[in-house]
One Martini backbone bead per residue (centre of mass of N, CA, C, O) as a GRO file, in nm:
protein
  318
    1MET     BB    1   0.096   0.036   0.023
    2LYS     BB    2   0.049   0.369  -0.028
    3SER     BB    3   0.167   0.624   0.158
    4ASN     BB    4   0.014   0.904   0.344
    5TRP     BB    5   0.178   1.146   0.547
    6ASP     BB    6  -0.035   1.388   0.494
    7GLY     BB    7  -0.123   1.361   0.823
    8VAL     BB    8  -0.333   1.193   1.052
    9MET     BB    9  -0.290   0.935   1.314
   10PRO     BB   10  -0.409   0.684   1.517
   11ALA     BB   11  -0.340   0.558   1.844
   12VAL     BB   12  -0.500   0.298   1.936
   13PHE     BB   13  -0.694   0.136   2.143
   14THR     BB   14  -0.716  -0.140   2.369
   15TRP     BB   15  -0.977  -0.329   2.433
   16LEU     BB   16  -1.130  -0.455   2.733
   17ARG     BB   17  -1.226  -0.761   2.909
   18GLU     BB   18  -1.400  -0.977   3.108
   19SER     BB   19  -1.368  -1.283   3.185
   20LYS     BB   20  -1.492  -1.565   3.330
   21SER     BB   21  -1.225  -1.568   3.525
   22GLY     BB   22  -1.156  -1.236   3.562
   23THR     BB   23  -0.985  -1.162   3.333
   24LEU     BB   24  -0.813  -0.982   3.102
   25GLU     BB   25  -0.915  -0.914   2.761
   26ILE     BB   26  -0.946  -0.882   2.438
   27ASP     BB   27  -1.163  -0.658   2.254
   28PHE     BB   28  -1.202  -0.683   1.927
   29ASP     BB   29  -1.471  -0.552   1.848
   30THR     BB   30  -1.432  -0.275   1.991
   31THR     BB   31  -1.165  -0.201   1.862
   32GLN     BB   32  -1.275  -0.195   1.572
   33LYS     BB   33  -1.504   0.007   1.617
   34GLN     BB   34  -1.332   0.246   1.713
   35ALA     BB   35  -1.143   0.262   1.467
   36SER     BB   36  -1.365   0.308   1.257
   37GLY     BB   37  -1.481   0.572   1.377
   38ILE     BB   38  -1.219   0.738   1.339
   39LEU     BB   39  -1.182   0.690   1.023
   40LYS     BB   40  -1.469   0.820   0.952
   41ALA     BB   41  -1.388   1.082   1.029
   42GLN     BB   42  -1.421   1.435   0.956
   43GLY     BB   43  -1.323   1.716   0.847
   44LYS     BB   44  -1.406   2.029   0.733
   45GLY     BB   45  -1.243   1.950   0.451
   46GLY     BB   46  -1.295   1.610   0.422
   47SER     BB   47  -1.089   1.466   0.572
   48ARG     BB   48  -0.886   1.198   0.696
   49MET     BB   49  -0.732   0.965   0.817
   50SER     BB   50  -0.401   0.823   0.702
   51GLY     BB   51  -0.401   0.608   0.945
   52LEU     BB   52  -0.298   0.312   1.154
   53VAL     BB   53  -0.223   0.258   1.500
   54GLY     BB   54  -0.101  -0.040   1.654
   55SER     BB   55   0.017  -0.149   1.946
   56GLY     BB   56   0.098   0.074   2.130
   57THR     BB   57   0.110   0.251   2.403
   58LEU     BB   58  -0.216   0.284   2.382
   59GLY     BB   59  -0.226  -0.052   2.318
   60GLU     BB   60  -0.072  -0.215   2.554
   61ASN     BB   61   0.211  -0.323   2.457
   62SER     BB   62   0.370  -0.383   2.735
   63TYR     BB   63   0.134  -0.625   2.811
   64LEU     BB   64   0.173  -0.797   2.561
   65SER     BB   65   0.189  -1.060   2.386
   66THR     BB   66   0.279  -1.175   2.090
   67LYS     BB   67   0.011  -1.314   2.027
   68GLN     BB   68  -0.177  -1.078   2.098
   69ARG     BB   69  -0.054  -0.870   1.906
   70LEU     BB   70  -0.101  -1.020   1.638
   71SER     BB   71  -0.406  -1.047   1.668
   72LEU     BB   72  -0.468  -0.748   1.683
   73LEU     BB   73  -0.341  -0.663   1.407
   74LYS     BB   74  -0.515  -0.844   1.232
   75SER     BB   75  -0.776  -0.702   1.310
   76LEU     BB   76  -0.686  -0.407   1.218
   77SER     BB   77  -0.632  -0.472   0.917
   78GLU     BB   78  -0.930  -0.475   0.834
   79VAL     BB   79  -0.979  -0.174   0.884
   80ALA     BB   80  -0.757  -0.056   0.704
   81LYS     BB   81  -0.864  -0.179   0.440
   82GLU     BB   82  -1.146  -0.049   0.441
   83TYR     BB   83  -0.991   0.258   0.444
   84ASN     BB   84  -0.721   0.265   0.288
   85VAL     BB   85  -0.487   0.224   0.512
   86PRO     BB   86  -0.218   0.211   0.695
   87LEU     BB   87  -0.047  -0.016   0.901
   88ILE     BB   88   0.096   0.056   1.223
   89SER     BB   89   0.396  -0.054   1.402
   90GLY     BB   90   0.600  -0.138   1.658
   91ALA     BB   91   0.966  -0.186   1.731
   92SER     BB   92   1.174  -0.368   1.977
   93ALA     BB   93   1.518  -0.446   2.079
   94GLU     BB   94   1.833  -0.555   2.170
   95THR     BB   95   1.862  -0.688   1.888
   96LYS     BB   96   1.877  -0.713   1.546
   97GLU     BB   97   1.782  -1.009   1.525
   98GLU     BB   98   1.525  -0.981   1.694
   99LEU     BB   99   1.398  -0.756   1.523
  100ALA     BB  100   1.371  -0.911   1.257
  101LYS     BB  101   1.158  -1.114   1.367
  102ILE     BB  102   0.942  -0.906   1.432
  103ILE     BB  103   0.903  -0.797   1.146
  104GLU     BB  104   0.819  -1.066   1.021
  105GLY     BB  105   0.562  -1.095   1.197
  106LEU     BB  106   0.414  -0.830   1.116
  107ALA     BB  107   0.386  -0.903   0.808
  108THR     BB  108   0.173  -1.150   0.858
  109VAL     BB  109  -0.073  -0.927   0.977
  110GLY     BB  110  -0.069  -0.640   0.790
  111VAL     BB  111   0.172  -0.470   0.819
  112ASP     BB  112   0.320  -0.185   0.651
  113THR     BB  113   0.457  -0.025   0.904
  114VAL     BB  114   0.761   0.009   1.092
  115MET     BB  115   0.834   0.123   1.407
  116VAL     BB  116   1.169   0.193   1.500
  117MET     BB  117   1.325   0.151   1.783
  118PRO     BB  118   1.555   0.158   1.984
  119PRO     BB  119   1.750  -0.020   2.161
  120LYS     BB  120   1.709  -0.230   2.460
  121THR     BB  121   1.954  -0.079   2.627
  122LYS     BB  122   2.148   0.046   2.875
  123GLU     BB  123   2.351   0.109   2.678
  124VAL     BB  124   2.479   0.326   2.458
  125PRO     BB  125   2.514   0.307   2.145
  126SER     BB  126   2.679   0.338   1.885
  127GLU     BB  127   2.648   0.468   1.580
  128LYS     BB  128   2.726   0.208   1.435
  129LYS     BB  129   2.530   0.012   1.585
  130MET     BB  130   2.273   0.171   1.525
  131TYR     BB  131   2.287   0.151   1.220
  132GLU     BB  132   2.288  -0.161   1.202
  133TYR     BB  133   2.014  -0.201   1.330
  134TYR     BB  134   1.859  -0.043   1.100
  135GLU     BB  135   1.974  -0.181   0.851
  136LEU     BB  136   1.849  -0.463   0.908
  137SER     BB  137   1.559  -0.366   0.922
  138GLU     BB  138   1.543  -0.266   0.629
  139ALA     BB  139   1.613  -0.536   0.495
  140THR     BB  140   1.376  -0.692   0.616
  141ALA     BB  141   1.151  -0.517   0.507
  142ASN     BB  142   1.219  -0.576   0.212
  143ASN     BB  143   1.181  -0.891   0.224
  144VAL     BB  144   0.860  -0.859   0.346
  145GLY     BB  145   0.706  -0.590   0.231
  146VAL     BB  146   0.791  -0.335   0.402
  147THR     BB  147   0.812  -0.048   0.592
  148MET     BB  148   1.003   0.226   0.749
  149MET     BB  149   1.017   0.398   1.088
  150PRO     BB  150   1.197   0.588   1.255
  151TYR     BB  151   1.209   0.625   1.623
  152ASN     BB  152   1.213   0.928   1.804
  153ASN     BB  153   1.239   0.944   2.187
  154PRO     BB  154   1.399   1.161   2.391
  155ASP     BB  155   1.175   1.198   2.636
  156ALA     BB  156   1.193   0.896   2.696
  157ALA     BB  157   1.235   0.662   2.910
  158GLY     BB  158   1.456   0.411   2.769
  159TYR     BB  159   1.534   0.593   2.518
  160HIS     BB  160   1.733   0.641   2.270
  161SER     BB  161   1.883   0.883   2.103
  162LEU     BB  162   1.873   1.024   1.783
  163SER     BB  163   2.059   1.163   1.573
  164THR     BB  164   2.047   1.369   1.306
  165ASP     BB  165   2.261   1.223   1.142
  166LEU     BB  166   2.130   0.942   1.161
  167LEU     BB  167   1.852   1.013   1.045
  168LEU     BB  168   1.963   1.102   0.767
  169ARG     BB  169   2.088   0.828   0.692
  170LEU     BB  170   1.820   0.664   0.717
  171SER     BB  171   1.630   0.826   0.515
  172VAL     BB  172   1.782   0.693   0.243
  173LEU     BB  173   1.663   0.438   0.274
  174PRO     BB  174   1.445   0.273   0.073
  175LYS     BB  175   1.232   0.176   0.326
  176VAL     BB  176   1.233   0.473   0.417
  177THR     BB  177   0.942   0.697   0.447
  178ALA     BB  178   0.979   0.792   0.755
  179LEU     BB  179   0.969   1.003   1.049
  180LYS     BB  180   0.960   0.979   1.408
  181ILE     BB  181   0.894   1.262   1.637
  182SER     BB  182   0.903   1.250   2.002
  183THR     BB  183   0.873   1.590   2.085
  184ILE     BB  184   0.882   1.926   2.211
  185ASP     BB  185   1.145   1.960   2.028
  186VAL     BB  186   1.114   2.099   1.710
  187SER     BB  187   1.412   2.158   1.620
  188ILE     BB  188   1.467   1.880   1.506
  189ILE     BB  189   1.285   1.908   1.261
  190GLU     BB  190   1.412   2.163   1.143
  191THR     BB  191   1.695   2.046   1.099
  192LEU     BB  192   1.613   1.823   0.902
  193MET     BB  193   1.473   2.011   0.687
  194LEU     BB  194   1.728   2.182   0.619
  195GLU     BB  195   1.877   1.926   0.495
  196ASN     BB  196   1.573   1.796   0.400
  197LYS     BB  197   1.284   1.901   0.240
  198ASP     BB  198   1.172   1.590   0.160
  199LEU     BB  199   1.094   1.503   0.421
  200LYS     BB  200   0.913   1.273   0.631
  201VAL     BB  201   0.748   1.405   0.921
  202LEU     BB  202   0.638   1.286   1.239
  203ALA     BB  203   0.453   1.367   1.501
  204GLY     BB  204   0.412   1.245   1.865
  205VAL     BB  205   0.281   1.520   1.993
  206ASP     BB  206  -0.007   1.700   2.052
  207THR     BB  207   0.108   1.984   2.162
  208VAL     BB  208   0.292   2.024   1.864
  209THR     BB  209   0.146   2.031   1.589
  210VAL     BB  210   0.188   2.325   1.490
  211HIS     BB  211   0.494   2.352   1.541
  212ALA     BB  212   0.573   2.112   1.360
  213GLY     BB  213   0.458   2.233   1.101
  214LEU     BB  214   0.642   2.484   1.101
  215ALA     BB  215   0.907   2.292   1.092
  216GLY     BB  216   0.788   2.049   0.861
  217ALA     BB  217   0.573   1.868   0.926
  218CYS     BB  218   0.327   1.648   0.763
  219GLY     BB  219   0.249   1.509   1.048
  220GLY     BB  220   0.075   1.270   1.276
  221ILE     BB  221   0.053   1.109   1.597
  222THR     BB  222  -0.245   1.033   1.783
  223GLY     BB  223  -0.440   1.036   2.085
  224VAL     BB  224  -0.670   1.254   2.093
  225GLY     BB  225  -0.801   1.162   1.815
  226ASN     BB  226  -0.979   0.941   1.942
  227ILE     BB  227  -1.177   1.148   2.081
  228PHE     BB  228  -1.117   1.405   1.857
  229PRO     BB  229  -1.114   1.366   1.529
  230LYS     BB  230  -1.223   1.625   1.395
  231ALA     BB  231  -1.018   1.816   1.526
  232SER     BB  232  -0.755   1.679   1.436
  233VAL     BB  233  -0.802   1.692   1.129
  234THR     BB  234  -0.856   1.996   1.103
  235MET     BB  235  -0.587   2.093   1.211
  236GLN     BB  236  -0.420   1.955   0.985
  237GLU     BB  237  -0.545   2.104   0.752
  238TYR     BB  238  -0.443   2.385   0.839
  239VAL     BB  239  -0.144   2.317   0.840
  240LEU     BB  240  -0.121   2.230   0.535
  241ASN     BB  241  -0.244   2.531   0.451
  242GLY     BB  242  -0.123   2.760   0.651
  243GLU     BB  243  -0.354   2.801   0.887
  244TRP     BB  244  -0.246   2.897   1.184
  245ALA     BB  245  -0.474   3.035   1.343
  246GLU     BB  246  -0.681   2.803   1.319
  247ALA     BB  247  -0.503   2.580   1.436
  248ASN     BB  248  -0.454   2.722   1.716
  249LYS     BB  249  -0.743   2.716   1.820
  250ILE     BB  250  -0.749   2.407   1.848
  251SER     BB  251  -0.503   2.368   2.025
  252GLN     BB  252  -0.621   2.534   2.263
  253ALA     BB  253  -0.879   2.362   2.303
  254LEU     BB  254  -0.695   2.088   2.356
  255ASN     BB  255  -0.482   2.141   2.582
  256SER     BB  256  -0.596   2.004   2.842
  257ILE     BB  257  -0.562   1.707   2.697
  258SER     BB  258  -0.288   1.706   2.545
  259TYR     BB  259  -0.111   1.705   2.797
  260LEU     BB  260  -0.146   1.390   2.849
  261ASP     BB  261   0.042   1.291   2.602
  262ALA     BB  262   0.314   1.395   2.784
  263GLN     BB  263   0.273   1.164   2.991
  264PRO     BB  264   0.351   0.872   3.150
  265LEU     BB  265   0.012   0.821   3.179
  266LEU     BB  266  -0.128   0.829   2.892
  267LEU     BB  267  -0.290   0.572   2.878
  268GLU     BB  268  -0.470   0.607   3.129
  269TYR     BB  269  -0.579   0.892   3.069
  270LEU     BB  270  -0.693   0.859   2.770
  271LYS     BB  271  -0.871   0.612   2.820
  272LEU     BB  272  -1.057   0.750   3.017
  273ALA     BB  273  -1.149   0.979   2.830
  274MET     BB  274  -1.280   0.786   2.628
  275GLY     BB  275  -1.487   0.670   2.827
  276ILE     BB  276  -1.629   0.936   2.887
  277HIS     BB  277  -1.710   1.003   2.591
  278HIS     BB  278  -1.875   0.700   2.584
  279ASN     BB  279  -2.006   0.623   2.854
  280ASP     BB  280  -1.738   0.412   2.952
  281VAL     BB  281  -1.568   0.396   3.224
  282ALA     BB  282  -1.514   0.097   3.264
  283GLY     BB  283  -1.372   0.065   2.991
  284GLY     BB  284  -1.159   0.296   3.030
  285LEU     BB  285  -1.032   0.153   3.296
  286ARG     BB  286  -0.942  -0.076   3.125
  287THR     BB  287  -0.618  -0.193   3.222
  288PHE     BB  288  -0.277  -0.296   3.253
  289GLY     BB  289  -0.217  -0.065   3.403
  290LYS     BB  290  -0.248   0.179   3.612
  291LYS     BB  291  -0.401   0.290   3.892
  292LEU     BB  292  -0.606   0.543   3.957
  293THR     BB  293  -0.676   0.808   4.123
  294LYS     BB  294  -0.916   1.020   4.212
  295GLN     BB  295  -0.760   1.274   4.136
  296GLN     BB  296  -0.688   1.183   3.847
  297ILE     BB  297  -0.977   1.137   3.748
  298ASP     BB  298  -1.078   1.425   3.798
  299ASP     BB  299  -0.873   1.564   3.613
  300VAL     BB  300  -0.952   1.429   3.347
  301ARG     BB  301  -1.246   1.518   3.348
  302ALA     BB  302  -1.192   1.824   3.348
  303ARG     BB  303  -1.027   1.828   3.086
  304TYR     BB  304  -1.244   1.712   2.902
  305ILE     BB  305  -1.470   1.920   2.946
  306LEU     BB  306  -1.311   2.167   2.848
  307ALA     BB  307  -1.251   2.066   2.561
  308LYS     BB  308  -1.545   2.016   2.475
  309GLU     BB  309  -1.648   2.306   2.504
  310ARG     BB  310  -1.448   2.437   2.303
  311LEU     BB  311  -1.525   2.253   2.055
  312GLU     BB  312  -1.824   2.324   2.038
  313ALA     BB  313  -1.770   2.627   1.965
  314LEU     BB  314  -1.622   2.504   1.683
  315ASP     BB  315  -1.762   2.256   1.562
  316LEU     BB  316  -1.574   1.964   1.672
  317ILE     BB  317  -1.802   1.750   1.720
  318SER     BB  318  -1.902   1.435   1.609
   0.00000   0.00000   0.00000
């Protein structure tokens, strides 16, 4: 599938339900339904989400077994095909050989593009070893018929930062079609674009959508867009058209809840907000992640209500 990176795509939640034994299991039907609803939403300019990200941080990725993850992605691939958008999922490992096997597995369940995170090692690899890690990933992607997106997340604990020099070297590999940059420091994006104006760069933090666009990003991967897809798509429409004042109005309206996308508990916070939005708080609270305190729950609810009121005033609630 030919990917169109000029847009925004949701990193969808993995919905859970209680099994007969009382344990939590993946609710495939609800996950598909929610993903379909998000992809169906249109912005004021008539565009829709340009891709679907599954089994990411917001998709309970850290808590799923390999079997669960592959089953989930196979299920989401049906939704992606229905809406003719690429299915994207992340991959990370300690060694390049282990990572190659993960990429091979993702290709078997319909994933079109693999976001490759830096190696999960305690020590920071040398530039040479880091390049070799990604080089084998790209070769594997080529062999199994998928594309690759190097994923730089310098703000997250546990992820090694990729230098701009390394990102530029990786960007010219044949199967690398875009870069994902998850940071509030958009100067990284600007530096990359100054070196190569033809780069496709996706922002990964909702709070900087407009600023990333000004720096040269062509699109983004959103968490808040799951909850308010019409607003998220419309904001990106304005960004791509250079209508910065209009885009900024939406960014400000979303700010109270976009803030949560840049927090360590973004999965728990945004999943709860999604549950509140759909009057399914029990569903929204179901997560393999951490249990929120009453104070945290009340804060998320207040942030959601404020964003919803602001977006209603802009006619941006689906």
